CSV table of C-alpha atoms in Angstrom, one decimal:
chain,number,residue,atom,x,y,z
A,16,MET,CA,-13.0,15.9,-5.3
A,17,ALA,CA,-16.5,16.8,-4.3
A,18,ARG,CA,-18.7,18.6,-6.9
A,19,HIS,CA,-18.1,22.3,-6.0
A,20,GLY,CA,-17.2,25.5,-7.7
A,21,GLY,CA,-19.1,24.7,-10.8
A,22,GLY,CA,-18.0,24.2,-14.4
A,23,ARG,CA,-14.6,22.9,-15.3
A,24,GLY,CA,-13.0,23.9,-12.0
A,25,TRP,CA,-9.8,25.8,-11.4
A,26,TYR,CA,-7.8,23.5,-13.7
A,27,GLY,CA,-9.9,24.2,-16.8
A,28,LYS,CA,-8.3,27.6,-17.3
A,29,VAL,CA,-4.9,26.0,-18.0
A,30,ILE,CA,-6.1,23.5,-20.6
A,31,GLY,CA,-5.6,24.5,-24.2
A,32,ALA,CA,-3.8,23.7,-27.4
A,33,ALA,CA,-0.5,24.2,-25.7
A,34,LEU,CA,-1.0,20.9,-23.9
A,35,GLY,CA,-1.2,19.0,-27.1
A,36,VAL,CA,-3.9,16.8,-25.7
A,37,THR,CA,-5.6,14.7,-28.4
A,38,VAL,CA,-9.3,13.9,-28.1
A,39,LEU,CA,-9.9,10.2,-28.5
A,40,ALA,CA,-13.1,8.9,-30.2
A,41,THR,CA,-13.0,5.7,-28.3
A,42,GLY,CA,-12.8,5.3,-25.5
A,43,ALA,CA,-22.7,2.3,-3.4
A,44,SER,CA,-20.9,-0.3,-2.0
A,45,VAL,CA,-21.6,0.9,1.5
A,46,TRP,CA,-19.9,0.8,4.9
A,47,SER,CA,-22.4,-1.7,6.3
A,48,ALA,CA,-21.7,-4.1,3.5
A,49,GLN,CA,-18.2,-4.8,4.7
A,50,ALA,CA,-19.1,-5.2,8.4
A,51,GLY,CA,-18.2,-8.7,9.5
A,52,ALA,CA,-17.3,-9.8,5.9
A,53,PRO,CA,-13.9,-10.4,4.4
A,54,ALA,CA,-12.5,-7.8,2.0
A,55,THR,CA,-12.6,-8.8,-1.6
A,56,SER,CA,-10.2,-7.7,-4.2
A,57,ALA,CA,-8.7,-8.5,-7.6
A,58,PRO,CA,-5.7,-10.9,-7.6
A,59,ASN,CA,-3.2,-8.0,-7.9
A,60,ALA,CA,-4.9,-5.8,-5.3
A,61,LYS,CA,-2.2,-6.3,-2.7
A,62,ALA,CA,0.4,-4.6,-4.9
A,63,SER,CA,0.8,-0.9,-4.2
A,64,VAL,CA,1.6,-0.2,-7.8
A,65,SER,CA,0.5,-1.3,-11.2
A,66,ARG,CA,3.2,-1.3,-13.9
A,67,ASP,CA,2.8,0.1,-17.4
A,68,GLY,CA,1.1,-2.4,-19.7
A,69,ASP,CA,-0.9,-4.1,-16.9
A,70,THR,CA,-4.5,-3.4,-18.0
A,71,GLU,CA,-6.4,-6.3,-16.6
A,72,PRO,CA,-10.0,-5.3,-16.3
A,73,VAL,CA,-11.5,-4.6,-12.9
A,74,ALA,CA,-15.0,-4.2,-11.6
A,75,VAL,CA,-17.1,-1.3,-13.0
A,76,SER,CA,-18.9,-0.6,-9.7
A,77,ILE,CA,-17.8,2.4,-7.7
A,78,ALA,CA,-15.6,1.2,-4.9
A,79,HIS,CA,-16.0,2.5,-1.3
A,80,ALA,CA,-14.9,-0.5,0.8
A,81,SER,CA,-11.4,-1.0,2.2
A,82,GLU,CA,-9.0,-3.9,1.5
A,83,LYS,CA,-8.4,-3.9,5.3
A,84,GLY,CA,-12.0,-5.1,6.0
A,85,ALA,CA,-14.5,-3.9,8.5
A,86,ARG,CA,-12.1,-1.8,10.5
A,87,GLY,CA,-10.3,-0.4,7.4
A,88,VAL,CA,-10.1,3.2,6.4
A,89,ASN,CA,-9.0,4.6,3.0
A,90,ILE,CA,-7.2,8.0,3.0
A,91,THR,CA,-7.7,9.5,-0.4
A,92,ILE,CA,-6.0,12.8,-1.5
A,93,ASP,CA,-7.3,14.7,-4.5
A,94,ASP,CA,-6.3,17.3,-7.1
A,95,GLY,CA,-2.5,17.3,-6.8
A,96,PRO,CA,0.3,16.9,-6.9
A,97,ASP,CA,1.2,20.4,-5.7
A,98,PRO,CA,4.8,21.5,-5.0
A,99,VAL,CA,3.8,23.1,-1.7
A,100,TRP,CA,1.3,20.8,-0.1
A,101,THR,CA,1.9,17.3,-1.5
A,102,PRO,CA,5.4,17.1,0.2
A,103,GLN,CA,3.8,18.1,3.5
A,104,VAL,CA,1.0,15.6,3.2
A,105,LEU,CA,3.6,12.9,2.4
A,106,ASP,CA,5.6,13.8,5.5
A,107,VAL,CA,2.6,13.4,7.7
A,108,LEU,CA,1.6,10.1,6.1
A,109,ARG,CA,5.2,8.9,6.5
A,110,GLN,CA,5.3,10.0,10.2
A,111,TYR,CA,2.3,7.8,11.0
A,112,GLY,CA,3.1,4.9,8.6
A,113,VAL,CA,0.0,5.4,6.6
A,114,LYS,CA,-0.5,4.6,2.9
A,115,ALA,CA,-3.0,6.6,0.9
A,116,THR,CA,-4.4,6.9,-2.6
A,117,PHE,CA,-3.5,10.0,-4.5
A,118,CYS,CA,-6.1,11.1,-7.1
A,119,MET,CA,-4.1,13.1,-9.5
A,120,VAL,CA,-5.1,15.6,-12.2
A,121,GLY,CA,-3.3,14.9,-15.4
A,122,THR,CA,-1.9,18.4,-15.9
A,123,GLN,CA,-0.6,18.5,-12.3
A,124,ALA,CA,1.1,15.2,-12.8
A,125,GLN,CA,2.6,16.4,-16.0
A,126,ALA,CA,3.9,19.6,-14.4
A,127,HIS,CA,5.4,17.8,-11.3
A,128,PRO,CA,6.7,14.4,-12.3
A,129,ASP,CA,9.1,14.4,-9.4
A,130,LEU,CA,6.3,14.5,-6.9
A,131,VAL,CA,4.4,11.7,-8.7
A,132,LYS,CA,7.6,9.6,-8.3
A,133,LYS,CA,7.8,10.5,-4.6
A,134,VAL,CA,4.3,9.4,-4.1
A,135,VAL,CA,5.0,6.1,-5.7
A,136,ALA,CA,8.4,5.7,-3.9
A,137,ASP,CA,6.6,6.1,-0.6
A,138,GLY,CA,4.3,3.1,-1.4
A,139,HIS,CA,1.1,5.0,-2.1
A,140,ARG,CA,-1.3,4.3,-5.0
A,141,LEU,CA,-2.2,6.5,-7.9
A,142,CYS,CA,-5.7,7.4,-9.1
A,143,ASP,CA,-6.7,9.0,-12.4
A,144,HIS,CA,-8.7,12.2,-11.6
A,145,SER,CA,-9.1,13.3,-15.3
A,146,VAL,CA,-7.0,15.8,-17.3
A,147,SER,CA,-8.7,19.1,-16.3
A,148,HIS,CA,-10.9,18.4,-13.3
A,149,ASP,CA,-14.1,19.1,-15.2
A,150,THR,CA,-17.0,18.5,-12.8
A,151,THR,CA,-19.5,18.5,-15.7
A,152,MET,CA,-17.9,15.5,-17.4
A,153,ASP,CA,-21.1,13.5,-17.1
A,154,LYS,CA,-22.8,16.1,-19.3
A,155,ASN,CA,-20.3,15.8,-22.1
A,156,SER,CA,-19.8,13.3,-25.0
A,157,GLN,CA,-18.3,9.9,-24.7
A,158,ALA,CA,-15.4,11.1,-26.9
A,159,TYR,CA,-14.7,13.9,-24.4
A,160,GLN,CA,-14.9,11.5,-21.4
A,161,SER,CA,-12.4,9.2,-23.2
A,162,GLN,CA,-10.0,12.1,-23.7
A,163,GLN,CA,-10.2,13.2,-20.1
A,164,ILE,CA,-9.7,9.7,-18.7
A,165,LEU,CA,-7.2,8.2,-21.1
A,166,ASP,CA,-5.0,11.2,-21.6
A,167,ALA,CA,-4.8,11.7,-17.8
A,168,GLU,CA,-3.9,8.0,-17.5
A,169,ARG,CA,-1.0,8.5,-19.9
A,170,MET,CA,0.1,11.7,-18.2
A,171,ILE,CA,0.2,10.1,-14.8
A,172,THR,CA,1.9,6.9,-16.0
A,173,LYS,CA,4.6,8.9,-17.8
A,174,ALA,CA,5.2,11.2,-14.9
A,175,SER,CA,5.5,8.2,-12.5
A,176,GLY,CA,8.1,6.5,-14.6
A,177,GLY,CA,5.7,3.7,-15.7
A,178,VAL,CA,3.5,3.2,-12.7
A,179,ARG,CA,-0.2,3.2,-13.8
A,180,PRO,CA,-3.1,4.6,-11.8
A,181,MET,CA,-5.1,1.8,-10.2
A,182,TYR,CA,-8.3,3.8,-9.8
A,183,TYR,CA,-10.4,6.4,-11.5
A,184,ARG,CA,-12.3,9.1,-9.6
A,185,ALA,CA,-14.6,11.3,-11.6
A,186,PRO,CA,-14.2,15.0,-10.7
A,187,GLY,CA,-17.1,15.9,-8.4
A,188,GLY,CA,-18.3,12.3,-8.6
A,189,ALA,CA,-19.5,13.0,-12.2
A,190,PHE,CA,-19.4,9.3,-13.2
A,191,THR,CA,-21.3,7.9,-16.1
A,192,PRO,CA,-21.9,4.2,-17.0
A,193,TYR,CA,-19.6,4.8,-20.0
A,194,SER,CA,-16.8,6.4,-18.0
A,195,ARG,CA,-16.9,3.6,-15.3
A,196,LYS,CA,-16.8,0.9,-18.0
A,197,LEU,CA,-13.9,2.6,-19.8
A,198,ALA,CA,-11.9,3.1,-16.7
A,199,ALA,CA,-12.5,-0.5,-15.5
A,200,SER,CA,-11.4,-1.8,-18.9
A,201,ARG,CA,-8.1,0.0,-18.3
A,202,GLY,CA,-7.6,-1.6,-14.9
A,203,MET,CA,-8.8,1.5,-13.0
A,204,ARG,CA,-11.5,0.8,-10.5
A,205,PRO,CA,-14.0,3.6,-10.2
A,206,LEU,CA,-13.5,5.2,-6.8
A,207,GLY,CA,-16.0,7.0,-4.7
A,208,TRP,CA,-15.9,8.4,-1.1
A,209,ASN,CA,-18.0,8.2,2.0
A,210,VAL,CA,-16.7,11.1,4.1
A,211,ASP,CA,-16.3,14.5,2.3
A,212,THR,CA,-14.2,16.5,4.8
A,213,LYS,CA,-15.0,19.7,2.9
A,214,ASP,CA,-11.4,20.7,3.5
A,215,PHE,CA,-11.4,22.6,0.2
A,216,GLU,CA,-13.6,25.2,1.8
A,217,ARG,CA,-11.0,25.8,4.5
A,218,PRO,CA,-13.5,25.5,7.4
A,219,GLY,CA,-10.8,25.3,10.0
A,220,THR,CA,-8.8,22.3,11.2
A,221,ASP,CA,-11.2,21.6,14.1
A,222,ALA,CA,-14.1,21.4,11.6
A,223,ILE,CA,-12.3,19.0,9.3
A,224,VAL,CA,-11.4,16.8,12.3
A,225,ALA,CA,-15.0,16.9,13.6
A,226,THR,CA,-16.4,16.0,10.2
A,227,VAL,CA,-14.3,12.8,10.1
A,228,GLU,CA,-15.1,11.9,13.7
A,229,ARG,CA,-18.8,12.5,13.0
A,230,GLU,CA,-19.2,10.9,9.6
A,231,LEU,CA,-16.8,8.0,9.7
A,232,PRO,CA,-19.8,5.6,10.4
A,233,ASN,CA,-21.0,6.5,6.9
A,234,GLY,CA,-18.1,4.6,5.4
A,235,PRO,CA,-14.3,4.1,5.2
A,236,THR,CA,-13.2,6.2,2.3
A,237,LEU,CA,-12.2,9.8,3.4
A,238,LEU,CA,-11.7,12.6,0.9
A,239,PHE,CA,-9.0,15.2,1.4
A,240,HIS,CA,-7.1,17.6,-1.0
A,241,ASP,CA,-3.5,18.5,-1.5
A,242,ALA,CA,-4.0,21.2,-4.2
A,243,GLY,CA,-6.3,23.9,-5.3
A,244,GLY,CA,-5.4,26.4,-2.7
A,245,ASP,CA,-4.0,26.7,0.8
A,246,ARG,CA,-4.1,23.2,2.3
A,247,SER,CA,-2.4,24.0,5.7
A,248,GLN,CA,-5.7,23.0,7.4
A,249,THR,CA,-5.7,19.7,5.7
A,250,VAL,CA,-2.1,19.0,6.8
A,251,GLU,CA,-2.8,19.8,10.4
A,252,ALA,CA,-6.1,17.9,10.3
A,253,LEU,CA,-4.3,14.8,9.1
A,254,ARG,CA,-1.8,15.1,12.0
A,255,ARG,CA,-4.7,14.8,14.4
A,256,ILE,CA,-6.9,12.3,12.4
A,257,LEU,CA,-4.3,9.6,11.7
A,258,PRO,CA,-3.3,8.9,15.3
A,259,TRP,CA,-7.0,9.2,16.3
A,260,LEU,CA,-7.9,6.5,13.8
A,261,GLU,CA,-5.3,4.2,15.2
A,262,GLU,CA,-6.5,4.8,18.8
A,263,GLN,CA,-10.0,3.9,17.6
A,264,GLY,CA,-8.7,0.6,16.3
A,265,TYR,CA,-8.8,1.4,12.6
A,266,SER,CA,-6.2,0.4,10.0
A,267,CYS,CA,-5.5,2.7,7.0
A,268,GLY,CA,-5.2,0.9,3.7
A,269,PHE,CA,-6.3,1.0,0.1
A,270,PRO,CA,-9.8,0.8,-1.5
A,271,VAL,CA,-10.9,-2.6,-2.9
A,272,ARG,CA,-10.2,-3.3,-6.5
């Protein structure tokens, strides 16, 4: 999710002792770089899921490129799962045969394990988006960063029935060298974005579509949201963007690992 709203975001208000979260003391690739070059990935990158216990380290650099290569596009969906909007997003993705990467907030995954399982069942990948969506994580201690990343990893893995997140996206892009290294050591490639659709601002479906069409040359990883408010504009925008991408000769896939 793009850095907006300030502070710990709308999830921060629901974090407290009742969650029983334990603080742990331990813990851009660009669009032009992939033009004309084969996609590179870890040996297990073709798998759409990573099972519990598979923690082979991955690269610490922030991923932007697509496993599909120069004409690949990565659809990434942040902040869910949400009982209203995630099912609608899944329906649109299913309609167009598109696989996406869902960057889930730990508390949301914990609250809606059925939706996490549906995401996995549909062949999409999971991404750790921290416990509480704190966009100031890069200003906090390493112990706090560890808690946010590792507790979310556990929450998402448990909610999914044992499927681990394959990426880590810092809220608001608030990565640090430490958080990237920690995530990569757990088999979660740090994940960036190239096109911020600003759908969280609800600028209108036309504006979201226009942003994608205008900014796609910036890179293949598109940022959308399925939680945090009314996402009807996002759903309708995806209905228009996905067939347009196909018409333009793009293939939707997953970010490199």
